[in-house]
Tab-separated table of C-alpha atoms in Angstrom:
chain	number	residue	atom	x	y	z
A	196	MET	CA	0.000	0.000	0.000
A	197	GLU	CA	1.405	3.355	-1.047
A	198	PRO	CA	1.990	5.789	1.864
A	199	GLU	CA	-0.256	8.814	1.969
A	200	ARG	CA	1.076	11.913	0.235
A	201	SER	CA	0.842	14.574	2.917
A	202	THR	CA	-0.248	18.096	2.027
A	203	ALA	CA	-1.353	19.206	5.519
A	204	ALA	CA	-0.103	22.474	6.915
A	205	ALA	CA	2.847	22.265	9.308
A	206	ALA	CA	2.164	22.088	13.042
A	207	PRO	CA	3.733	24.646	15.383
A	208	ARG	CA	7.500	24.386	15.723
A	209	ALA	CA	7.084	23.662	19.441
A	210	ALA	CA	5.951	20.149	18.459
A	211	LEU	CA	9.437	19.315	17.204
A	212	PRO	CA	11.886	17.493	19.510
A	213	ALA	CA	14.079	19.605	21.764
A	214	SER	CA	17.227	17.904	20.480
A	215	THR	CA	18.340	15.310	17.950
A	216	PRO	CA	19.312	11.814	19.132
A	217	LEU	CA	22.574	11.916	17.130
A	218	PRO	CA	24.991	14.766	16.313
A	219	ALA	CA	25.739	16.356	12.929
A	220	THR	CA	28.552	13.942	12.092
A	221	SER	CA	28.928	11.065	9.683
A	222	ASP	CA	27.939	7.729	11.227
A	223	PRO	CA	29.004	4.511	9.446
A	224	ALA	CA	25.793	2.619	10.241
A	225	PHE	CA	23.546	5.345	8.833
A	226	GLU	CA	25.832	5.941	5.853
A	227	ARG	CA	25.087	2.324	4.882
A	228	PHE	CA	21.361	3.062	4.848
A	229	VAL	CA	21.704	6.034	2.518
A	230	ARG	CA	23.939	4.019	0.182
A	231	LEU	CA	21.204	1.397	0.011
A	232	VAL	CA	18.539	4.030	-0.685
A	233	ARG	CA	20.543	5.618	-3.491
A	234	ARG	CA	21.326	2.241	-5.044
A	235	GLN	CA	17.836	0.757	-4.734
A	236	LEU	CA	15.855	3.845	-5.802
A	237	ASP	CA	18.432	5.290	-8.224
A	238	VAL	CA	18.308	8.804	-6.784
A	239	PRO	CA	21.083	11.416	-6.647
A	240	VAL	CA	20.524	12.262	-2.963
A	241	ALA	CA	19.657	10.106	0.050
A	242	LEU	CA	19.566	11.271	3.666
A	243	VAL	CA	19.081	10.076	7.216
A	244	SER	CA	17.696	13.331	8.600
A	245	LEU	CA	17.035	14.030	12.289
A	246	VAL	CA	15.134	17.164	13.338
A	247	ASP	CA	14.897	19.322	16.434
A	248	ALA	CA	13.313	22.718	17.067
A	249	GLU	CA	16.252	24.590	15.504
A	250	GLU	CA	17.729	22.510	12.664
A	251	GLN	CA	18.085	19.171	10.941
A	252	VAL	CA	21.247	17.051	10.990
A	253	PHE	CA	22.420	14.238	8.712
A	254	PRO	CA	24.288	11.265	10.303
A	255	GLY	CA	23.855	9.644	6.897
A	256	ALA	CA	24.088	11.705	3.689
A	257	LEU	CA	24.988	11.138	0.047
A	258	GLY	CA	24.768	13.624	-2.814
A	259	LEU	CA	24.184	16.923	-1.016
A	260	PRO	CA	25.826	20.002	-2.514
A	261	GLU	CA	28.491	21.745	-0.484
A	262	PRO	CA	28.753	23.058	2.150
A	263	TRP	CA	25.883	20.905	3.450
A	264	GLN	CA	27.480	17.560	2.607
A	265	THR	CA	30.397	18.557	4.867
A	266	THR	CA	28.573	20.470	7.614
A	267	ARG	CA	25.879	17.773	7.901
A	268	ARG	CA	23.201	20.246	8.963
A	269	THR	CA	20.732	22.817	7.631
A	270	PRO	CA	18.311	25.230	9.310
A	271	LEU	CA	14.622	24.326	9.249
A	272	SER	CA	14.159	26.752	6.377
A	273	HIS	CA	15.764	23.986	4.255
A	274	SER	CA	13.931	21.033	5.802
A	275	PHE	CA	11.260	18.823	4.259
A	276	CYS	CA	11.912	16.279	7.001
A	277	GLN	CA	10.331	18.504	9.655
A	278	HIS	CA	6.937	17.811	8.068
A	279	VAL	CA	7.440	14.042	8.448
A	280	VAL	CA	8.218	14.560	12.134
A	281	LEU	CA	5.349	16.964	12.766
A	282	ALA	CA	2.781	14.783	10.993
A	283	GLY	CA	4.273	11.477	12.164
A	284	GLU	CA	3.714	9.963	8.723
A	285	PRO	CA	5.383	9.607	5.301
A	286	LEU	CA	5.734	12.601	3.013
A	287	VAL	CA	5.793	11.798	-0.701
A	288	ILE	CA	6.069	14.638	-3.228
A	289	THR	CA	6.292	14.405	-7.004
A	290	ASP	CA	7.228	18.050	-7.638
A	291	ALA	CA	7.853	20.342	-4.678
A	292	ARG	CA	7.322	23.405	-6.845
A	293	ASP	CA	3.643	22.465	-7.124
A	294	GLU	CA	3.072	21.680	-3.432
A	295	ASP	CA	1.788	24.442	-1.156
A	296	LEU	CA	3.422	22.780	1.868
A	297	VAL	CA	6.994	23.082	0.551
A	298	ARG	CA	7.088	25.252	-2.591
A	299	ASP	CA	8.646	28.125	-0.594
A	300	ASN	CA	11.087	25.885	1.281
A	301	LEU	CA	14.670	27.030	0.573
A	302	ALA	CA	15.744	23.449	-0.035
A	303	VAL	CA	14.041	23.696	-3.420
A	304	ARG	CA	16.325	26.541	-4.446
A	305	ASP	CA	19.536	25.782	-2.568
A	306	LEU	CA	19.551	21.970	-2.459
A	307	ALA	CA	17.692	21.226	-5.718
A	308	VAL	CA	15.012	19.231	-3.895
A	309	VAL	CA	12.194	18.682	-6.364
A	310	ALA	CA	10.943	15.130	-5.836
A	311	TYR	CA	10.956	13.884	-2.238
A	312	ALA	CA	9.995	10.639	-0.491
A	313	GLY	CA	10.572	10.528	3.276
A	314	MET	CA	9.639	7.715	5.694
A	315	PRO	CA	9.427	8.317	9.468
A	316	LEU	CA	12.247	7.245	11.779
A	317	VAL	CA	10.981	6.200	15.210
A	318	ASP	CA	13.033	6.323	18.413
A	319	ALA	CA	13.021	3.985	21.429
A	320	ASP	CA	10.100	5.912	22.958
A	321	GLY	CA	7.949	5.519	19.842
A	322	LEU	CA	8.377	9.136	18.751
A	323	VAL	CA	9.093	10.208	15.179
A	324	VAL	CA	12.427	12.046	15.239
A	325	GLY	CA	13.414	12.179	11.591
A	326	SER	CA	13.135	10.552	8.202
A	327	LEU	CA	14.940	8.315	5.780
A	328	CYS	CA	14.463	10.100	2.482
A	329	ALA	CA	15.153	9.828	-1.209
A	330	ILE	CA	15.519	13.067	-3.213
A	331	ASP	CA	15.573	13.810	-6.930
A	332	SER	CA	16.319	17.092	-8.640
A	333	ARG	CA	13.629	16.364	-11.237
A	334	PRO	CA	9.913	15.618	-10.893
A	335	ARG	CA	9.330	11.946	-10.161
A	336	ASP	CA	6.301	9.727	-9.701
A	337	TRP	CA	7.455	7.398	-6.944
A	338	SER	CA	6.390	3.817	-7.682
A	339	ALA	CA	4.816	1.480	-5.161
A	340	ASP	CA	8.026	-0.574	-5.218
A	341	ASP	CA	10.099	2.552	-4.513
A	342	LEU	CA	8.020	3.370	-1.458
A	343	ALA	CA	7.938	-0.233	-0.216
A	344	VAL	CA	11.742	-0.437	-0.338
A	345	LEU	CA	12.078	2.916	1.416
A	346	THR	CA	9.591	1.830	4.107
A	347	ASP	CA	11.531	-1.381	4.819
A	348	LEU	CA	14.847	0.467	5.002
A	349	ALA	CA	13.337	3.099	7.304
A	350	ALA	CA	12.147	0.335	9.662
A	351	ALA	CA	15.664	-1.118	9.787
A	352	CYS	CA	17.133	2.347	10.262
A	353	SER	CA	14.700	2.983	13.140
A	354	SER	CA	15.810	-0.287	14.759
A	355	GLU	CA	19.421	0.873	14.663
A	356	LEU	CA	18.417	4.212	16.176
A	357	GLN	CA	16.454	2.471	18.944
A	358	LEU	CA	19.312	0.083	19.682
A	359	ARG	CA	21.671	3.047	20.095
A	360	ALA	CA	19.255	4.695	22.532
A	361	VAL	CA	18.753	1.554	24.619
A	362	ARG	CA	22.510	0.924	24.752
A	363	ASP	CA	23.185	4.538	25.754
A	364	ARG	CA	20.574	4.377	28.504
A	365	ALA	CA	22.036	1.136	29.822
A	366	ASP	CA	25.525	2.649	29.828
A	367	ARG	CA	24.270	5.723	31.654
A	368	SER	CA	22.379	3.613	34.184
A	369	ALA	CA	25.454	1.480	34.826
A	370	ALA	CA	27.601	4.588	35.216
A	371	VAL	CA	25.090	6.149	37.628
A	372	ALA	CA	24.958	2.926	39.638
A	373	ALA	CA	28.754	2.799	39.798
A	374	GLU	CA	28.935	6.438	40.910
A	375	GLN	CA	26.240	5.931	43.512
A	376	TRP	CA	28.104	2.940	44.868
A	377	ARG	CA	31.366	4.910	44.982
A	378	ARG	CA	29.668	7.666	46.944
A	379	THR	CA	28.124	5.092	49.268
A	380	GLN	CA	31.526	3.588	49.945
A	381	GLU	CA	32.963	7.017	50.777
A	382	LEU	CA	30.116	7.668	53.178
A	383	LEU	CA	30.512	4.299	54.854
A	384	GLU	CA	34.235	4.839	55.371
A	385	GLU	CA	33.381	7.874	57.515
A	386	ARG	CA	31.086	5.901	59.796
A	387	ASN	CA	32.050	3.886	62.804
A	388	ASP	CA	29.203	1.434	62.286
A	389	VAL	CA	30.116	0.383	58.730
A	390	ALA	CA	29.453	-3.281	59.367
A	391	GLU	CA	26.010	-2.672	60.843
A	392	THR	CA	25.042	-0.384	57.967
A	393	LEU	CA	26.084	-2.860	55.314
A	394	GLN	CA	24.287	-5.629	57.143
A	395	ARG	CA	21.010	-3.707	57.038
A	396	ALA	CA	21.484	-2.940	53.339
A	397	MET	CA	22.101	-6.609	52.569
A	398	LEU	CA	19.077	-8.036	54.369
A	399	THR	CA	16.305	-7.625	51.829
A	400	ARG	CA	12.760	-7.101	53.001
A	401	LEU	CA	11.137	-10.219	51.605
A	402	PRO	CA	7.906	-9.949	49.607
A	403	GLU	CA	4.681	-11.290	51.090
A	404	GLY	CA	1.888	-12.919	49.112
A	405	ASP	CA	-0.757	-15.601	49.121
A	406	ARG	CA	0.827	-17.744	46.426
A	407	LEU	CA	4.423	-17.866	47.675
A	408	ALA	CA	5.813	-17.755	51.203
A	409	ILE	CA	9.479	-16.720	51.501
A	410	ALA	CA	11.869	-16.819	54.442
A	411	ALA	CA	15.628	-16.331	54.694
A	412	ARG	CA	18.484	-16.407	57.175
A	413	TYR	CA	21.998	-15.018	57.173
A	414	LEU	CA	24.847	-16.090	59.486
A	415	PRO	CA	28.203	-14.283	59.304
A	416	ALA	CA	31.382	-16.331	59.342
A	417	HIS	CA	32.412	-15.247	62.855
A	418	ALA	CA	30.519	-13.684	65.727
A	419	ARG	CA	32.650	-10.525	65.558
A	420	ASP	CA	31.880	-10.017	61.849
A	421	ALA	CA	28.530	-8.449	60.941
A	422	VAL	CA	28.808	-8.731	57.154
A	423	GLY	CA	30.320	-10.868	54.441
A	424	GLY	CA	30.264	-11.805	50.805
A	425	ASP	CA	27.100	-13.960	50.830
A	426	TRP	CA	23.711	-12.494	49.998
A	427	TYR	CA	20.127	-13.310	49.192
A	428	ASP	CA	17.434	-11.370	47.371
A	429	ALA	CA	13.761	-11.779	46.519
A	430	PHE	CA	11.305	-9.378	44.962
A	431	VAL	CA	8.231	-9.247	42.731
A	432	THR	CA	8.601	-7.735	39.256
A	433	PRO	CA	6.023	-5.399	37.689
A	434	ASP	CA	4.691	-8.311	35.579
A	435	GLY	CA	4.019	-10.425	38.692
A	436	ALA	CA	6.965	-12.839	38.589
A	437	THR	CA	8.957	-13.499	41.760
A	438	VAL	CA	12.719	-13.242	41.350
A	439	VAL	CA	14.938	-15.061	43.856
A	440	ALA	CA	18.716	-15.009	44.059
A	441	VAL	CA	21.494	-16.290	46.290
A	442	GLY	CA	25.133	-15.392	45.715
A	443	ASP	CA	28.538	-15.767	47.252
A	444	ILE	CA	31.685	-13.666	46.875
A	445	SER	CA	34.795	-15.124	48.458
A	446	GLY	CA	35.703	-13.522	51.764
A	447	HIS	CA	33.725	-12.438	54.806
A	448	ASP	CA	34.982	-8.974	55.578
A	449	ILE	CA	34.140	-5.383	54.685
A	450	GLU	CA	35.791	-5.616	51.260
A	451	ALA	CA	33.762	-8.721	50.389
A	452	ALA	CA	30.609	-6.962	51.563
A	453	ALA	CA	31.382	-3.970	49.339
A	454	ASP	CA	31.831	-6.216	46.290
A	455	MET	CA	28.700	-8.110	47.239
A	456	GLY	CA	26.647	-4.918	47.471
A	457	GLN	CA	27.735	-3.758	44.019
A	458	LEU	CA	26.945	-7.073	42.351
A	459	ARG	CA	23.657	-7.465	44.185
A	460	THR	CA	22.570	-3.950	43.209
A	461	LEU	CA	23.471	-4.491	39.551
A	462	LEU	CA	21.710	-7.869	39.427
A	463	ARG	CA	18.576	-6.501	41.086
A	464	GLY	CA	18.490	-3.541	38.700
A	465	TYR	CA	18.829	-5.781	35.658
A	466	ALA	CA	16.236	-8.357	36.801
A	467	VAL	CA	13.455	-6.071	37.990
A	468	ASP	CA	11.957	-4.711	34.762
A	469	ARG	CA	12.551	-7.278	32.023
A	470	ASP	CA	10.563	-10.400	31.243
A	471	GLU	CA	13.638	-12.371	30.197
A	472	PRO	CA	15.185	-15.730	31.143
A	473	PRO	CA	17.526	-15.576	34.160
A	474	SER	CA	20.443	-16.622	31.951
A	475	GLN	CA	20.113	-13.411	29.931
A	476	THR	CA	20.069	-11.311	33.104
A	477	VAL	CA	23.266	-12.953	34.374
A	478	ARG	CA	24.898	-12.491	30.952
A	479	ARG	CA	24.198	-8.774	31.249
A	480	LEU	CA	25.750	-8.841	34.718
A	481	ASP	CA	28.877	-10.493	33.251
A	482	ARG	CA	29.196	-7.739	30.671
A	483	ALA	CA	28.534	-4.964	33.218
A	484	MET	CA	31.244	-6.277	35.528
A	485	ALA	CA	33.749	-6.192	32.668
A	486	ALA	CA	32.676	-2.722	31.539
A	487	LEU	CA	32.787	-1.314	35.077
A	488	ALA	CA	36.032	-3.112	35.976
A	489	VAL	CA	34.440	-4.895	38.949
A	490	ASP	CA	37.412	-7.105	39.827
A	491	THR	CA	35.818	-10.011	41.670
A	492	LEU	CA	34.262	-13.432	41.105
A	493	ALA	CA	31.005	-14.727	42.495
A	494	THR	CA	28.753	-17.743	42.380
A	495	VAL	CA	25.072	-16.981	41.809
A	496	VAL	CA	21.799	-18.824	41.433
A	497	LEU	CA	19.140	-16.584	39.883
A	498	GLY	CA	15.573	-17.874	39.579
A	499	ARG	CA	12.298	-16.554	38.230
A	500	ILE	CA	9.046	-18.063	39.571
A	501	GLU	CA	5.774	-17.683	37.694
A	502	PRO	CA	2.321	-19.268	38.062
A	503	GLY	CA	2.088	-22.548	36.171
A	504	PRO	CA	-0.753	-24.932	35.204
A	505	ALA	CA	-3.084	-26.719	37.637
A	506	GLY	CA	-2.115	-24.768	40.743
A	507	THR	CA	1.614	-25.253	40.281
A	508	HIS	CA	4.360	-22.704	39.857
A	509	LEU	CA	7.169	-22.789	37.311
A	510	LEU	CA	10.747	-22.108	38.365
A	511	ARG	CA	13.271	-21.136	35.707
A	512	TRP	CA	16.812	-20.697	36.953
A	513	THR	CA	20.411	-20.332	35.895
A	514	ASN	CA	23.419	-21.428	37.925
A	515	ALA	CA	26.771	-19.609	37.793
A	516	GLY	CA	29.045	-21.994	39.683
A	517	HIS	CA	26.766	-22.230	42.754
A	518	PRO	CA	25.620	-25.236	44.837
A	519	PRO	CA	22.431	-26.725	43.337
A	520	PRO	CA	18.992	-25.742	44.658
A	521	LEU	CA	17.021	-28.327	46.642
A	522	LEU	CA	13.301	-29.020	46.196
A	523	LEU	CA	11.277	-30.499	49.059
A	524	LEU	CA	8.180	-32.031	47.478
A	525	PRO	CA	4.774	-32.255	49.235
A	526	ASP	CA	5.234	-36.013	49.807
A	527	GLY	CA	8.490	-35.383	51.718
A	528	ARG	CA	10.929	-36.410	48.989
A	529	VAL	CA	13.864	-34.088	48.251
A	530	GLU	CA	15.228	-33.479	44.763
A	531	VAL	CA	18.652	-31.999	44.071
A	532	LEU	CA	18.080	-29.635	41.137
A	533	GLY	CA	21.402	-30.177	39.477
A	534	GLY	CA	20.925	-28.510	36.117
A	535	ARG	CA	24.139	-27.129	34.719
A	536	ALA	CA	26.530	-25.160	36.935
A	537	GLU	CA	28.334	-22.766	34.611
A	538	LEU	CA	31.252	-20.369	35.016
A	539	LEU	CA	31.334	-17.995	37.954
A	540	VAL	CA	30.005	-14.488	37.372
A	541	GLY	CA	32.810	-12.159	36.310
A	542	ALA	CA	35.013	-14.910	34.868
A	543	ARG	CA	34.404	-14.032	31.218
A	544	PRO	CA	32.056	-11.338	29.867
A	545	GLU	CA	31.240	-13.474	26.808
A	546	THR	CA	30.145	-16.544	28.814
A	547	VAL	CA	27.127	-18.274	27.270
A	548	ARG	CA	24.598	-19.195	29.957
A	549	SER	CA	21.587	-21.490	29.977
A	550	ASP	CA	18.392	-22.020	31.951
A	551	ALA	CA	16.734	-25.019	33.604
A	552	GLU	CA	13.061	-25.381	34.485
A	553	VAL	CA	11.066	-27.332	37.062
A	554	ALA	CA	7.464	-27.295	38.256
A	555	LEU	CA	6.866	-26.324	41.889
A	556	PRO	CA	3.723	-28.174	43.052
A	557	ALA	CA	1.545	-26.569	45.706
A	558	GLY	CA	3.077	-27.355	49.093
A	559	SER	CA	6.612	-27.799	47.756
A	560	THR	CA	9.551	-25.824	49.150
A	561	LEU	CA	12.535	-24.533	47.199
A	562	LEU	CA	15.773	-24.066	49.148
A	563	LEU	CA	18.631	-21.886	47.900
A	564	TYR	CA	21.783	-21.610	49.996
A	565	THR	CA	25.476	-20.786	49.944
A	566	ASP	CA	28.305	-23.260	50.324
A	567	GLY	CA	28.857	-22.281	53.958
A	568	LEU	CA	25.868	-24.521	54.738
A	569	ILE	CA	27.315	-27.668	53.188
A	570	GLU	CA	31.102	-27.210	53.115
A	571	GLN	CA	32.693	-26.801	56.544
A	572	ARG	CA	36.422	-27.289	56.298
A	573	ALA	CA	36.997	-26.864	60.044
A	574	ALA	CA	34.790	-29.907	60.672
A	575	GLY	CA	36.369	-31.887	57.847
A	576	ARG	CA	33.082	-31.992	55.955
A	577	ASP	CA	33.156	-31.821	52.143
A	578	ILE	CA	30.398	-30.545	49.856
A	579	ASP	CA	28.866	-33.929	49.011
A	580	ALA	CA	28.657	-35.005	52.651
A	581	GLY	CA	27.253	-31.619	53.620
A	582	THR	CA	24.632	-31.785	50.864
A	583	ASP	CA	23.571	-35.248	52.028
A	584	ARG	CA	23.116	-33.973	55.593
A	585	VAL	CA	20.930	-31.066	54.447
A	586	VAL	CA	18.850	-33.376	52.219
A	587	ALA	CA	18.336	-35.702	55.178
A	588	ALA	CA	17.316	-32.765	57.378
A	589	LEU	CA	14.706	-31.675	54.804
A	590	ALA	CA	13.287	-35.108	54.001
A	591	GLY	CA	9.787	-35.711	55.355
A	592	GLN	CA	9.438	-32.129	56.621
A	593	ALA	CA	7.071	-30.734	53.968
A	594	GLN	CA	4.508	-29.707	56.628
A	595	LEU	CA	7.012	-27.941	58.868
A	596	PRO	CA	6.593	-24.113	58.879
A	597	LEU	CA	9.313	-22.285	56.997
A	598	ALA	CA	10.858	-20.805	60.132
A	599	GLY	CA	11.119	-24.247	61.706
A	600	LEU	CA	12.454	-25.704	58.469
A	601	LEU	CA	15.246	-23.126	58.338
A	602	ASP	CA	16.086	-23.804	61.983
A	603	ARG	CA	16.361	-27.501	61.171
A	604	VAL	CA	18.590	-26.844	58.169
A	605	LEU	CA	20.871	-24.434	60.040
A	606	ALA	CA	21.271	-26.969	62.835
A	607	GLN	CA	23.573	-28.812	60.400
A	608	VAL	CA	26.121	-25.964	60.600
A	609	VAL	CA	29.101	-26.783	62.800
A	610	GLU	CA	30.484	-24.101	65.126
A	611	PRO	CA	32.743	-22.189	64.886
A	612	ARG	CA	31.707	-21.228	61.368
A	613	ASP	CA	34.513	-20.648	58.885
A	614	ASP	CA	32.250	-19.238	56.152
A	615	ASP	CA	29.103	-17.150	55.816
A	616	VAL	CA	25.821	-19.013	55.528
A	617	VAL	CA	22.743	-17.874	53.616
A	618	VAL	CA	19.559	-19.919	53.188
A	619	LEU	CA	16.455	-18.782	51.286
A	620	ALA	CA	13.284	-20.888	51.304
A	621	VAL	CA	10.271	-20.431	49.013
A	622	ARG	CA	7.091	-22.411	49.625
A	623	ALA	CA	4.553	-22.649	46.807
A	624	GLY	CA	0.920	-22.248	47.706
A	625	PRO	CA	-2.115	-22.692	45.458
A	626	ASP	CA	-2.272	-20.295	42.500
């Protein structure tokens, strides 16, 4: 279907964006789009034009006369593209000299714009910010094929523009988070109760709901230490999923707690507003740690729990080098959710991660924990033996309240503790 040829009068200039999303410089990605337009439509001029309230700029441009090809900008007195932005729809003109909308536009005289076909470019917020346009210095009846090709290229060009915006926002968010954490560290260094403050920040307020009951415990490695590198987290996302996480950074001192807080904050920020598999969230954490030069390693289990069929819930999780979750079923049996334990977070930013899934029947209890629960070197207990003891403690206890269940599990810890211990239990109720 051929786009509508707009002849409406221009809206007030105040409707134009306050600024352009890209500067008036040549951009290789957008230069490729104008090369494709010129080749496919056989026109002398092709532009990626972005408009604000003062001017238009060209991150992609071929065939403009000088000085505009070099300066990459014109005032709005030379802009057809502004009408695409103001109307939010294509502008297709056979002969500008016969169109009331543009016949007095100085681009006709100075840039030899006679025939014009411009398709809207849409940013990450869904706003029209410019156009991908083909220009001829002679009258031209644009064919349906011409306009279809231009429409497809404009859609691809919009995708590139949106990707740039999303990437820039993510970079800014990561930079703000890093700066906020730096300022927090400076503040904490001035306080005498650093350990107590970090402890309060680490202990998440757990969500409450009818469908899932959640409880957690944290034990520092030594009585004189108030913080460490282990953490837990649980929260409900805007789309109703429950995200749970348990992680462990080596060490149980203030430095480990600082690293823990940064990773936990980044992971929480990435997981809260995207309906994506946990593996993708942890991959973004890998890349953020590399970009922000967070020089530490951590094991993490990140899970996402959503309502499933027939009163069940569905757990999807990814495991970055962490002890496997345990599932206490309603009949008292305990399953070790092995899945695939992959590289630790922070080992390689390009690590490919995967997800595992399991149904959580009503009355079942998921247990996430750190290795301080099952590996106690001072007592000569290895991970396998420790896991067996925790499984035995859980078996047959499906009816025990969560608080009592955590007490029973933590009774397996031998004193004095030589590592932090975190346990997080989630009991599935009816949907």
